[in-house]
Amino acid sequence: MKRFCLLLVLVISLAGCMNPEPDAFEYKGSKVGDNAAVVGIAGSLPLHECYRSVELQTKKRPYGLTVRYEDPGMERAEQEHLAIRNAAAYFTLIPNAEIVRFAFPNRTYAFSRPEMEAWFGTDFSNIRHEKELQQLMNQKLEQLDSKDSYFRRV
């Protein structure tokens, strides 16, 4: 019986040490200047496995951030969709973010809050829950096809 109790205590202790799945919405309400929050968000969004660094623009407006990634090795359309998702998440979670950039070795995607809110047809500050953001993004991204992209092709 002592061994069983000891084993039970050990299992419970180890379970408490395990890191739960990162949740970007725990950073909701953060500011562009909060480096730990910006990095935490980068570590919990799609493409987190390719994340390299972040640069913050906090001295003057427009406040923004640039997230640098390694090459994710995926199709351009998939990379664009993930960039759109991540930008929407940053705008939802960081109310003073006005510009978000994602820099990959071959291209950079830039988003402004007003343009993205107009495209999505919503004010990101009104989104309260992750499911609400996911539904909005899924609905909008389903409407896209190769001819209708968020990004203008030259």
Coordinates of C-alpha atoms in Angstrom, one line a residue, residues 42 44-49 69 82 85-86:
A42 CA 4.9 33.6 -31.6
S44 CA 1.9 29.4 -29.7
L45 CA 0.8 30.2 -33.3
P46 CA 1.2 28.3 -36.5
L47 CA 4.7 28.4 -37.8
H48 CA 6.1 28.5 -34.3
E49 CA 8.5 25.7 -35.2
Y69 CA 11.1 32.9 -39.5
L82 CA -0.8 31.0 -42.1
R85 CA -4.1 33.8 -39.4
N86 CA -1.1 34.9 -37.4

